[in-house]
Amino acid sequence: MEVEINPMKLKTNDKKPFGLHEFIVLVCLLVPFFVLSFATSAQGPFFPTEATRKGLTPAVYGLVPAIYRLMLVILCPFMGIFVARIGTRSMFLIGVTLNGLGPLGFGLLYYVNSTAAFTALALILRTIEGIGSCFIQIPGFMIVNENFPGRTSTVSSLLLTAIMLGFCFGPTVAAILYDVGGFTLPFLVIGLIQIVSAALINFILVLPDSNEETQALMGLEALTKFNSFFKFPFIYIFMFGVMSVNMGNGFCEAILEPGLQVFHLSSLQIGLTFGLLGVFQLLIPLWGIILDRIKRGEVMALVGCFIAFLGVSMFGPLPFIPVHRAYPITAIGIAIFGLGKGITAASSYVMLKREVEANVGDTLLGSSFVATCQVGATGIGGVIGAAVGGILYGAYSFRMATLLLVSTFLILFILLLIFICQQSKLTPKSLRFSRFRNNHSIIKTLAEIKERTPLMFSNPLSQSSLKYSIRPDGR
C-alpha cells in the first residue's frame, strides 16, 4: 500500500489558550454530549419495573434500549451524506432538539395503559432519541476537527469524559427524581434541559464554513474511501473492544435492574448501584495519560479486559459457581466490571485511532473514520447487549444471561493475546507510526531509514512530500 504524507497538511500542535470562540464551541458541545448519555443511562433503575407493570416481558422491553443503539448502526455510514446536504451546525441542532423531544415524550408513557400502545410508542420515541444521538455525535466530532486543529485529541477526550459523567450520574440522579415525582419527572427534566440547550446553541454557536478537506468527506465518495480502511485486520479487534464495552452498557441498561430486584432494594439504592458502573469511568482521562506515556495500549486493553471478565463473573455470579447471590458480592462485581470496562474502553479507542494513523496517517479522513467506527461499534454492542440479554433473562435467569458478557470478554481477551503475540514478531518497531510522538519525528526517521535502505521506498524523498511503501501490519 502506498501512502503520501505532505508535511504542509499535517496537523500542527498549537498550544495557545482557548479563545472566546473556542470556549463557546466547547461548551455547546459538552452540554449536549453530557445530557445524551445522562438520558440514555437514566432509564436503567426504573424503566424495567414500569414496563413490567404495563405487561411487557424482558424480551420485549429489552428491545427499547436496543432500538436506540440500532439507529446509530443504521445511520452512522450515511452521516457524511446528510451533513453534506444539511450542514454540520444544522445537523447538530437537529440532533440536540430530537434528543430533547424523545425524553419529553417518553415521560408521558406513564399515562398509556395499553400494552401494545406503550410498546409501540416506547420504540418510536427511543428511535427518535437514537437519531438525535447520532446527529449529535458524528457532527460533534466533525466540529471538533474543524474548530480545534492540533487539539482534536484533547477536545475529543473532553467529550468522551462528558459522556462518561452522564453515564455515572444519570442513574443516581434519575432515581432520586423518580422517588420525588414518579416516572415522568426524570424525563421531563432531561428533555427540558436539552430543548433549552438547543435554543441557546442556535443563538450563540457560530461556525465557519467547512474547508475543502471536510467537504471531501461529506459525500458518496466518502463511502468508497472508508471501505479501504477495513482492509487492516487489527482494526476489527479494537472495534470489537469498543463493541464489548457497550454490550455491557446495553446489557445493564436492559436487565440489571430486574436482576437486582431479588435484593429488595429501593429506587435510590438501585440508582447508586448503577452508579458503581460509571464512577470508575471518570478515570478515563487518567487512562489516556497513561496510554500516552507507555504507548502499549494493547497490553492495557488486555488488563482491562481481564478485570471486566472478573467483575462480570462476580455480579451474576456465574451459574456453575456454587455460590448463592448476595448483594455485597454483586455490588463488588459491578464496581470491578465498571473499572475494567473503563480501561478497556479507553485503550480500545486509543488503539483504534493509532492503528488507523499507522496505516493512513493522522489526517482528517482518518479522524472521521475513527469517530464513525466508535459510534458504529457502540451501537452494535448496545443492540446485542440489550436485545440478547433481555431474551436470555426472560428465557432462563439473570445468572445465565451474564454468560453473554463473560463469553464476549473471554473472546476479546484471546483476540488481544493474538494481537500482542503478532506485535512481538514485528521488527523494526520504529516503523510503526504509533510509536512516534509527533509528525516531524516520523518524517525525520523515515528519511534516515531511506538513506540506509533505499529499496524500501519506491519514490524519491523531497522536502514537501514523502511517499513510502508499508504493509498494513506495520512491517
PDB file of C-alpha atoms in Angstrom, residues 241-404:
ATOM      1  CA  GLY A 241     -13.227  -3.960  22.166  1.00  0.00           C
ATOM      2  CA  VAL A 242     -15.448  -0.881  21.850  1.00  0.00           C
ATOM      3  CA  MET A 243     -18.390  -3.126  20.985  1.00  0.00           C
ATOM      4  CA  SER A 244     -17.784  -5.355  24.035  1.00  0.00           C
ATOM      5  CA  VAL A 245     -17.772  -2.399  26.411  1.00  0.00           C
ATOM      6  CA  ASN A 246     -21.039  -1.067  25.023  1.00  0.00           C
ATOM      7  CA  MET A 247     -22.541  -4.545  25.035  1.00  0.00           C
ATOM      8  CA  GLY A 248     -22.057  -4.360  28.780  1.00  0.00           C
ATOM      9  CA  ASN A 249     -23.747  -0.951  28.869  1.00  0.00           C
ATOM     10  CA  GLY A 250     -26.748  -2.194  26.898  1.00  0.00           C
ATOM     11  CA  PHE A 251     -26.991  -5.357  28.995  1.00  0.00           C
ATOM     12  CA  CYS A 252     -27.009  -3.440  32.268  1.00  0.00           C
ATOM     13  CA  GLU A 253     -29.478  -0.852  30.989  1.00  0.00           C
ATOM     14  CA  ALA A 254     -31.926  -3.566  29.977  1.00  0.00           C
ATOM     15  CA  ILE A 255     -31.808  -6.194  32.722  1.00  0.00           C
ATOM     16  CA  LEU A 256     -29.550  -5.166  35.628  1.00  0.00           C
ATOM     17  CA  GLU A 257     -32.490  -3.575  37.472  1.00  0.00           C
ATOM     18  CA  PRO A 258     -34.659  -6.738  37.221  1.00  0.00           C
ATOM     19  CA  GLY A 259     -31.643  -8.754  38.293  1.00  0.00           C
ATOM     20  CA  LEU A 260     -31.317  -6.608  41.425  1.00  0.00           C
ATOM     21  CA  GLN A 261     -34.981  -6.950  42.453  1.00  0.00           C
ATOM     22  CA  VAL A 262     -34.154 -10.152  44.333  1.00  0.00           C
ATOM     23  CA  PHE A 263     -32.363  -7.971  46.932  1.00  0.00           C
ATOM     24  CA  HIS A 264     -35.484  -5.781  47.517  1.00  0.00           C
ATOM     25  CA  LEU A 265     -33.628  -2.502  47.008  1.00  0.00           C
ATOM     26  CA  SER A 266     -35.191   0.955  46.815  1.00  0.00           C
ATOM     27  CA  SER A 267     -35.031   3.037  43.634  1.00  0.00           C
ATOM     28  CA  LEU A 268     -32.250   5.154  45.134  1.00  0.00           C
ATOM     29  CA  GLN A 269     -30.233   2.093  46.130  1.00  0.00           C
ATOM     30  CA  ILE A 270     -30.613   0.697  42.615  1.00  0.00           C
ATOM     31  CA  GLY A 271     -29.529   4.055  41.183  1.00  0.00           C
ATOM     32  CA  LEU A 272     -26.448   4.085  43.404  1.00  0.00           C
ATOM     33  CA  THR A 273     -25.667   0.527  42.320  1.00  0.00           C
ATOM     34  CA  PHE A 274     -25.832   1.648  38.694  1.00  0.00           C
ATOM     35  CA  GLY A 275     -23.501   4.468  39.676  1.00  0.00           C
ATOM     36  CA  LEU A 276     -20.850   1.887  40.556  1.00  0.00           C
ATOM     37  CA  LEU A 277     -20.663   1.081  36.852  1.00  0.00           C
ATOM     38  CA  GLY A 278     -19.854   4.647  35.927  1.00  0.00           C
ATOM     39  CA  VAL A 279     -17.809   6.008  38.803  1.00  0.00           C
ATOM     40  CA  PHE A 280     -14.574   4.339  37.676  1.00  0.00           C
ATOM     41  CA  GLN A 281     -15.156   5.550  34.124  1.00  0.00           C
ATOM     42  CA  LEU A 282     -14.353   9.016  35.477  1.00  0.00           C
ATOM     43  CA  LEU A 283     -10.758   7.762  35.456  1.00  0.00           C
ATOM     44  CA  ILE A 284     -10.735   7.553  31.657  1.00  0.00           C
ATOM     45  CA  PRO A 285      -8.648  10.797  31.368  1.00  0.00           C
ATOM     46  CA  LEU A 286      -6.085   9.136  33.665  1.00  0.00           C
ATOM     47  CA  TRP A 287      -6.015   6.044  31.463  1.00  0.00           C
ATOM     48  CA  GLY A 288      -5.482   8.363  28.498  1.00  0.00           C
ATOM     49  CA  ILE A 289      -2.456   9.957  30.175  1.00  0.00           C
ATOM     50  CA  ILE A 290      -1.014   6.527  30.967  1.00  0.00           C
ATOM     51  CA  LEU A 291      -1.602   5.377  27.390  1.00  0.00           C
ATOM     52  CA  ASP A 292       0.234   8.419  26.072  1.00  0.00           C
ATOM     53  CA  ARG A 293       3.216   7.544  28.250  1.00  0.00           C
ATOM     54  CA  ILE A 294       3.519   3.780  27.886  1.00  0.00           C
ATOM     55  CA  LYS A 295       2.490   3.513  24.198  1.00  0.00           C
ATOM     56  CA  ARG A 296       1.275  -0.055  24.812  1.00  0.00           C
ATOM     57  CA  GLY A 297      -2.473   0.264  24.588  1.00  0.00           C
ATOM     58  CA  GLU A 298      -2.889  -3.374  23.611  1.00  0.00           C
ATOM     59  CA  VAL A 299      -1.404  -4.509  26.934  1.00  0.00           C
ATOM     60  CA  MET A 300      -3.576  -2.087  28.883  1.00  0.00           C
ATOM     61  CA  ALA A 301      -6.642  -3.276  26.960  1.00  0.00           C
ATOM     62  CA  LEU A 302      -5.738  -6.845  27.907  1.00  0.00           C
ATOM     63  CA  VAL A 303      -5.548  -5.889  31.586  1.00  0.00           C
ATOM     64  CA  GLY A 304      -8.859  -4.037  31.399  1.00  0.00           C
ATOM     65  CA  CYS A 305     -10.485  -6.968  29.630  1.00  0.00           C
ATOM     66  CA  PHE A 306      -9.350  -9.368  32.359  1.00  0.00           C
ATOM     67  CA  ILE A 307     -10.669  -7.057  35.093  1.00  0.00           C
ATOM     68  CA  ALA A 308     -14.021  -6.736  33.287  1.00  0.00           C
ATOM     69  CA  PHE A 309     -14.190 -10.524  32.879  1.00  0.00           C
ATOM     70  CA  LEU A 310     -13.547 -10.966  36.613  1.00  0.00           C
ATOM     71  CA  GLY A 311     -16.207  -8.400  37.524  1.00  0.00           C
ATOM     72  CA  VAL A 312     -18.968  -9.772  35.323  1.00  0.00           C
ATOM     73  CA  SER A 313     -18.195 -13.267  36.630  1.00  0.00           C
ATOM     74  CA  MET A 314     -18.942 -11.979  40.129  1.00  0.00           C
ATOM     75  CA  PHE A 315     -22.071  -9.888  39.719  1.00  0.00           C
ATOM     76  CA  GLY A 316     -24.023 -12.844  38.288  1.00  0.00           C
ATOM     77  CA  PRO A 317     -22.351 -14.803  39.673  1.00  0.00           C
ATOM     78  CA  LEU A 318     -21.751 -17.434  37.020  1.00  0.00           C
ATOM     79  CA  PRO A 319     -24.411 -20.165  37.134  1.00  0.00           C
ATOM     80  CA  PHE A 320     -21.923 -23.004  37.544  1.00  0.00           C
ATOM     81  CA  ILE A 321     -20.299 -21.374  40.611  1.00  0.00           C
ATOM     82  CA  PRO A 322     -21.883 -22.903  43.747  1.00  0.00           C
ATOM     83  CA  VAL A 323     -22.454 -19.556  45.480  1.00  0.00           C
ATOM     84  CA  HIS A 324     -25.800 -18.014  46.392  1.00  0.00           C
ATOM     85  CA  ARG A 325     -26.437 -14.495  45.176  1.00  0.00           C
ATOM     86  CA  ALA A 326     -25.572 -11.844  47.763  1.00  0.00           C
ATOM     87  CA  TYR A 327     -25.753  -8.098  47.284  1.00  0.00           C
ATOM     88  CA  PRO A 328     -22.216  -7.328  48.565  1.00  0.00           C
ATOM     89  CA  ILE A 329     -20.696  -9.772  46.043  1.00  0.00           C
ATOM     90  CA  THR A 330     -22.879  -8.396  43.259  1.00  0.00           C
ATOM     91  CA  ALA A 331     -22.015  -4.773  44.119  1.00  0.00           C
ATOM     92  CA  ILE A 332     -18.283  -5.529  44.229  1.00  0.00           C
ATOM     93  CA  GLY A 333     -18.559  -7.355  40.912  1.00  0.00           C
ATOM     94  CA  ILE A 334     -20.376  -4.403  39.336  1.00  0.00           C
ATOM     95  CA  ALA A 335     -17.694  -1.998  40.574  1.00  0.00           C
ATOM     96  CA  ILE A 336     -14.882  -4.231  39.262  1.00  0.00           C
ATOM     97  CA  PHE A 337     -16.700  -4.584  35.950  1.00  0.00           C
ATOM     98  CA  GLY A 338     -17.030  -0.795  35.719  1.00  0.00           C
ATOM     99  CA  LEU A 339     -13.289  -0.395  36.352  1.00  0.00           C
ATOM    100  CA  GLY A 340     -12.322  -2.946  33.705  1.00  0.00           C
ATOM    101  CA  LYS A 341     -14.875  -1.551  31.278  1.00  0.00           C
ATOM    102  CA  GLY A 342     -13.386   1.938  31.563  1.00  0.00           C
ATOM    103  CA  ILE A 343      -9.826   0.724  30.971  1.00  0.00           C
ATOM    104  CA  THR A 344     -10.935  -1.387  28.010  1.00  0.00           C
ATOM    105  CA  ALA A 345     -12.938   1.490  26.509  1.00  0.00           C
ATOM    106  CA  ALA A 346     -10.066   3.985  26.707  1.00  0.00           C
ATOM    107  CA  SER A 347      -7.467   1.504  25.447  1.00  0.00           C
ATOM    108  CA  SER A 348      -9.611   0.238  22.569  1.00  0.00           C
ATOM    109  CA  TYR A 349     -10.389   3.769  21.383  1.00  0.00           C
ATOM    110  CA  VAL A 350      -6.742   4.858  21.537  1.00  0.00           C
ATOM    111  CA  MET A 351      -5.512   1.715  19.784  1.00  0.00           C
ATOM    112  CA  LEU A 352      -8.182   2.017  17.098  1.00  0.00           C
ATOM    113  CA  LYS A 353      -7.003   5.565  16.485  1.00  0.00           C
ATOM    114  CA  ARG A 354      -3.342   4.511  16.415  1.00  0.00           C
ATOM    115  CA  GLU A 355      -3.954   1.648  14.017  1.00  0.00           C
ATOM    116  CA  VAL A 356      -5.717   3.988  11.605  1.00  0.00           C
ATOM    117  CA  GLU A 357      -2.956   6.602  11.867  1.00  0.00           C
ATOM    118  CA  ALA A 358      -0.281   3.909  11.451  1.00  0.00           C
ATOM    119  CA  ASN A 359      -1.742   2.959   8.084  1.00  0.00           C
ATOM    120  CA  VAL A 360      -3.104   6.188   6.619  1.00  0.00           C
ATOM    121  CA  GLY A 361      -1.556   8.971   8.705  1.00  0.00           C
ATOM    122  CA  ASP A 362      -3.038  11.457  11.164  1.00  0.00           C
ATOM    123  CA  THR A 363      -5.475  13.036   8.709  1.00  0.00           C
ATOM    124  CA  LEU A 364      -8.981  14.421   8.917  1.00  0.00           C
ATOM    125  CA  LEU A 365     -10.257  11.446   6.929  1.00  0.00           C
ATOM    126  CA  GLY A 366      -8.667   9.108   9.466  1.00  0.00           C
ATOM    127  CA  SER A 367     -10.183  11.037  12.391  1.00  0.00           C
ATOM    128  CA  SER A 368     -13.619  10.865  10.783  1.00  0.00           C
ATOM    129  CA  PHE A 369     -13.213   7.140  10.230  1.00  0.00           C
ATOM    130  CA  VAL A 370     -12.277   6.636  13.887  1.00  0.00           C
ATOM    131  CA  ALA A 371     -15.373   8.573  15.018  1.00  0.00           C
ATOM    132  CA  THR A 372     -17.581   6.568  12.664  1.00  0.00           C
ATOM    133  CA  CYS A 373     -16.154   3.252  13.890  1.00  0.00           C
ATOM    134  CA  GLN A 374     -16.527   4.375  17.503  1.00  0.00           C
ATOM    135  CA  VAL A 375     -20.204   5.284  17.138  1.00  0.00           C
ATOM    136  CA  GLY A 376     -20.989   2.262  14.940  1.00  0.00           C
ATOM    137  CA  ALA A 377     -19.338  -0.232  17.297  1.00  0.00           C
ATOM    138  CA  THR A 378     -21.106   1.459  20.215  1.00  0.00           C
ATOM    139  CA  GLY A 379     -24.445   0.898  18.516  1.00  0.00           C
ATOM    140  CA  ILE A 380     -23.784  -2.728  17.580  1.00  0.00           C
ATOM    141  CA  GLY A 381     -22.640  -3.597  21.102  1.00  0.00           C
ATOM    142  CA  GLY A 382     -25.610  -1.864  22.688  1.00  0.00           C
ATOM    143  CA  VAL A 383     -28.094  -3.647  20.437  1.00  0.00           C
ATOM    144  CA  ILE A 384     -26.647  -7.095  21.161  1.00  0.00           C
ATOM    145  CA  GLY A 385     -26.286  -6.475  24.903  1.00  0.00           C
ATOM    146  CA  ALA A 386     -29.825  -5.174  25.394  1.00  0.00           C
ATOM    147  CA  ALA A 387     -31.721  -7.452  22.997  1.00  0.00           C
ATOM    148  CA  VAL A 388     -29.899 -10.741  23.560  1.00  0.00           C
ATOM    149  CA  GLY A 389     -29.524 -10.064  27.277  1.00  0.00           C
ATOM    150  CA  GLY A 390     -33.271  -9.493  27.590  1.00  0.00           C
ATOM    151  CA  ILE A 391     -34.052 -12.698  25.697  1.00  0.00           C
ATOM    152  CA  LEU A 392     -31.683 -14.774  27.856  1.00  0.00           C
ATOM    153  CA  TYR A 393     -33.056 -13.247  31.049  1.00  0.00           C
ATOM    154  CA  GLY A 394     -36.654 -13.943  30.012  1.00  0.00           C
ATOM    155  CA  ALA A 395     -35.927 -17.499  28.895  1.00  0.00           C
ATOM    156  CA  TYR A 396     -33.563 -18.558  31.671  1.00  0.00           C
ATOM    157  CA  SER A 397     -32.302 -16.356  34.511  1.00  0.00           C
ATOM    158  CA  PHE A 398     -30.099 -13.376  35.275  1.00  0.00           C
ATOM    159  CA  ARG A 399     -27.150 -15.628  36.085  1.00  0.00           C
ATOM    160  CA  MET A 400     -27.478 -17.409  32.747  1.00  0.00           C
ATOM    161  CA  ALA A 401     -27.779 -14.082  30.937  1.00  0.00           C
ATOM    162  CA  THR A 402     -24.405 -12.941  32.298  1.00  0.00           C
ATOM    163  CA  LEU A 403     -22.773 -15.697  30.223  1.00  0.00           C
ATOM    164  CA  LEU A 404     -23.259 -13.360  27.234  1.00  0.00           C
TER     165      LEU A 404
END
